[in-house]
């Protein structure tokens, strides 16, 4: 640690005004503050400093994502080996296969996204902002394993530029950038994002696995959308051994992440909890109304929760501090409506089996309105209290 | 006064650039989203709007001193509706396929804000020749943006231009796919926004001062 600090101090003058590497100032600054808590202090006014700055918060979210990511890698291998008829392959063989299949996606997402962020920061003479640390890991986790890398790169570039930088960078965005990337993919390249041909890796990688053409496997949610009762067992759905986007399948791994986020106080339990309540209530209403022809409407509430991206969205996407409601009471409404909308979209529109993405993006738009209402309510309540005195 | 005096040239040319009806005044966005999935209907739409704006401007400019102020909007609408009907009938007679593609949007030129804007803001207070030039200029300014947007949408969304395949099959075999979002209206809005972005970045005088 000490040696690293000394090294950074030694090369620092190169990046300052007039140094020969001044063009890379923002890159250096980004790495330095990533590795060490900045020791600069405010010169004027009264400031309370907390050592949890946004880089530290982002790091905690990344740590919380790791269990779901590792399980997702294993599941990619598991699905592949089962589909090619080699279910006896060992745990490590499956994991390494999945690791090799997922790693390029993570690299592409980070290189493209951080590349754009670096260029923009340098161009606008700002510090590099750290928001993409999380988005860059979320994007590969919410796409199917069959999604080609060049498409992923375009979607990442699109979301960083049009969902984030045009609004003013990290902290100013209206929509969750990772979900914008997924929505872009979903509408621009529907054959690579839905259907039954993209959820299982088809190629052998470095001699691992087998190349088989025409492998198909529908997600349980996709089956329900086409009025087939999902054939996976509830245990598989909870553990996550079902086809699906890379990081979203395992409820257990996501629960570990949720625990980390709630314990450190990074995510709000109000938002997270009310998303689940909203989903459950809406699923029960559809169960009660019942519909013979619509399998989605008959899906019990616990299957709505464990299938697809519901858990992943509730834990990692809905709680995004930038795009969610900020007033404490607003968080209940915001979360509840996300859960309810997700189930409504799933049930009523079979064209979009994954309602969670659209529900969160929709509520992102309404979050400022919800906040506005609660702030105004508070203002008028206080004005009334003043008058009655 | 000569026909192409400096002032008249300005009337004709500024709507193509610094006073573009779509990118600067942000008018006529609705039809710009609706008809730009392919180049051919976009060009036909642009030309139709140009002709209608030019002649409606001319007629209203001739009538401007005789129309009572209270009913001027009704008179303007009647004139525009006449020209829209003529254009629509001509398209149906000579370019049936395109008129089917454009469907209601030819009829909806009546509601295009550019038309009413030019009639109210220019033709009501300028002579017939200037008004005619103004109509041509604004129509072409509108057509220009439509063509730019349609070019990108058709190229990236269908891999073709004017219906001819531009992107070779070999590229598709390597795994290239058409971008389905390009064929949907949201992407037209984003391309339009990019044109505005480019134009404002290039011309400092279009940027509002940041206080």
mmCIF file of N, CA and C in Angstrom, chain A residues 150-151 158 161-162 166 184 187-189 191-192, chain B residues 175-181 184 187 190 194 197:
data_model
loop_
_atom_site.group_PDB
_atom_site.id
_atom_site.type_symbol
_atom_site.label_atom_id
_atom_site.label_comp_id
_atom_site.label_asym_id
_atom_site.label_seq_id
_atom_site.Cartn_x
_atom_site.Cartn_y
_atom_site.Cartn_z
ATOM 1 N N UNK A 150 -20.518 -7.267 -30.373
ATOM 2 C CA UNK A 150 -20.607 -5.967 -31.054
ATOM 3 C C UNK A 150 -21.931 -5.297 -30.739
ATOM 4 N N UNK A 151 -22.990 -6.110 -30.571
ATOM 5 C CA UNK A 151 -24.283 -5.530 -30.215
ATOM 6 C C UNK A 151 -24.217 -4.948 -28.806
ATOM 7 N N UNK A 158 -24.560 3.532 -26.626
ATOM 8 C CA UNK A 158 -25.828 4.260 -26.715
ATOM 9 C C UNK A 158 -26.275 4.720 -25.330
ATOM 10 N N UNK A 161 -23.970 7.456 -23.778
ATOM 11 C CA UNK A 161 -24.084 8.771 -24.399
ATOM 12 C C UNK A 161 -25.487 9.355 -24.193
ATOM 13 N N UNK A 162 -26.518 8.577 -24.546
ATOM 14 C CA UNK A 162 -27.856 9.162 -24.610
ATOM 15 C C UNK A 162 -28.627 9.068 -23.298
ATOM 16 N N UNK A 166 -25.597 13.053 -22.054
ATOM 17 C CA UNK A 166 -26.350 14.215 -22.532
ATOM 18 C C UNK A 166 -27.125 14.877 -21.400
ATOM 19 N N UNK A 184 -32.585 -0.826 -25.184
ATOM 20 C CA UNK A 184 -32.095 -0.622 -26.553
ATOM 21 C C UNK A 184 -31.922 -1.963 -27.254
ATOM 22 N N UNK A 187 -35.349 -3.721 -28.062
ATOM 23 C CA UNK A 187 -36.148 -3.212 -29.169
ATOM 24 C C UNK A 187 -35.376 -3.217 -30.484
ATOM 25 N N UNK A 188 -34.040 -3.056 -30.421
ATOM 26 C CA UNK A 188 -33.276 -2.969 -31.654
ATOM 27 C C UNK A 188 -32.955 -4.352 -32.205
ATOM 28 N N UNK A 189 -32.636 -5.283 -31.340
ATOM 29 C CA UNK A 189 -32.231 -6.614 -31.802
ATOM 30 C C UNK A 189 -33.054 -7.681 -31.079
ATOM 31 N N UNK A 191 -34.240 -10.448 -31.869
ATOM 32 C CA UNK A 191 -33.901 -11.861 -32.018
ATOM 33 C C UNK A 191 -32.745 -12.270 -31.116
ATOM 34 N N UNK A 192 -31.947 -11.285 -30.675
ATOM 35 C CA UNK A 192 -30.811 -11.614 -29.822
ATOM 36 C C UNK A 192 -31.140 -11.472 -28.340
ATOM 37 N N UNK B 175 -22.683 -11.864 -39.136
ATOM 38 C CA UNK B 175 -23.408 -11.689 -37.888
ATOM 39 C C UNK B 175 -24.028 -10.321 -37.722
ATOM 40 N N UNK B 176 -23.908 -9.472 -38.756
ATOM 41 C CA UNK B 176 -24.509 -8.143 -38.650
ATOM 42 C C UNK B 176 -26.027 -8.247 -38.669
ATOM 43 N N UNK B 177 -26.679 -7.389 -37.914
ATOM 44 C CA UNK B 177 -28.141 -7.380 -37.886
ATOM 45 C C UNK B 177 -28.630 -5.959 -38.090
ATOM 46 N N UNK B 178 -29.813 -5.852 -38.716
ATOM 47 C CA UNK B 178 -30.421 -4.526 -38.821
ATOM 48 C C UNK B 178 -30.921 -4.093 -37.457
ATOM 49 N N UNK B 179 -30.856 -2.804 -37.228
ATOM 50 C CA UNK B 179 -31.268 -2.272 -35.938
ATOM 51 C C UNK B 179 -32.768 -1.980 -35.962
ATOM 52 N N UNK B 180 -33.544 -2.829 -35.282
ATOM 53 C CA UNK B 180 -35.007 -2.696 -35.344
ATOM 54 C C UNK B 180 -35.507 -1.400 -34.734
ATOM 55 N N UNK B 181 -34.738 -0.865 -33.783
ATOM 56 C CA UNK B 181 -35.185 0.361 -33.118
ATOM 57 C C UNK B 181 -35.202 1.536 -34.093
ATOM 58 N N UNK B 184 -38.468 2.405 -35.510
ATOM 59 C CA UNK B 184 -39.508 2.918 -34.607
ATOM 60 C C UNK B 184 -39.324 4.427 -34.411
ATOM 61 N N UNK B 187 -36.344 6.438 -32.342
ATOM 62 C CA UNK B 187 -35.012 6.637 -32.895
ATOM 63 C C UNK B 187 -34.993 7.850 -33.820
ATOM 64 N N UNK B 190 -34.324 10.686 -31.696
ATOM 65 C CA UNK B 190 -32.940 10.761 -31.244
ATOM 66 C C UNK B 190 -32.032 11.248 -32.377
ATOM 67 N N UNK B 194 -29.767 14.567 -32.525
ATOM 68 C CA UNK B 194 -28.342 14.607 -32.875
ATOM 69 C C UNK B 194 -28.068 15.691 -33.911
ATOM 70 N N UNK B 197 -28.087 18.856 -32.073
ATOM 71 C CA UNK B 197 -26.856 18.894 -31.277
ATOM 72 C C UNK B 197 -25.694 19.370 -32.146
#
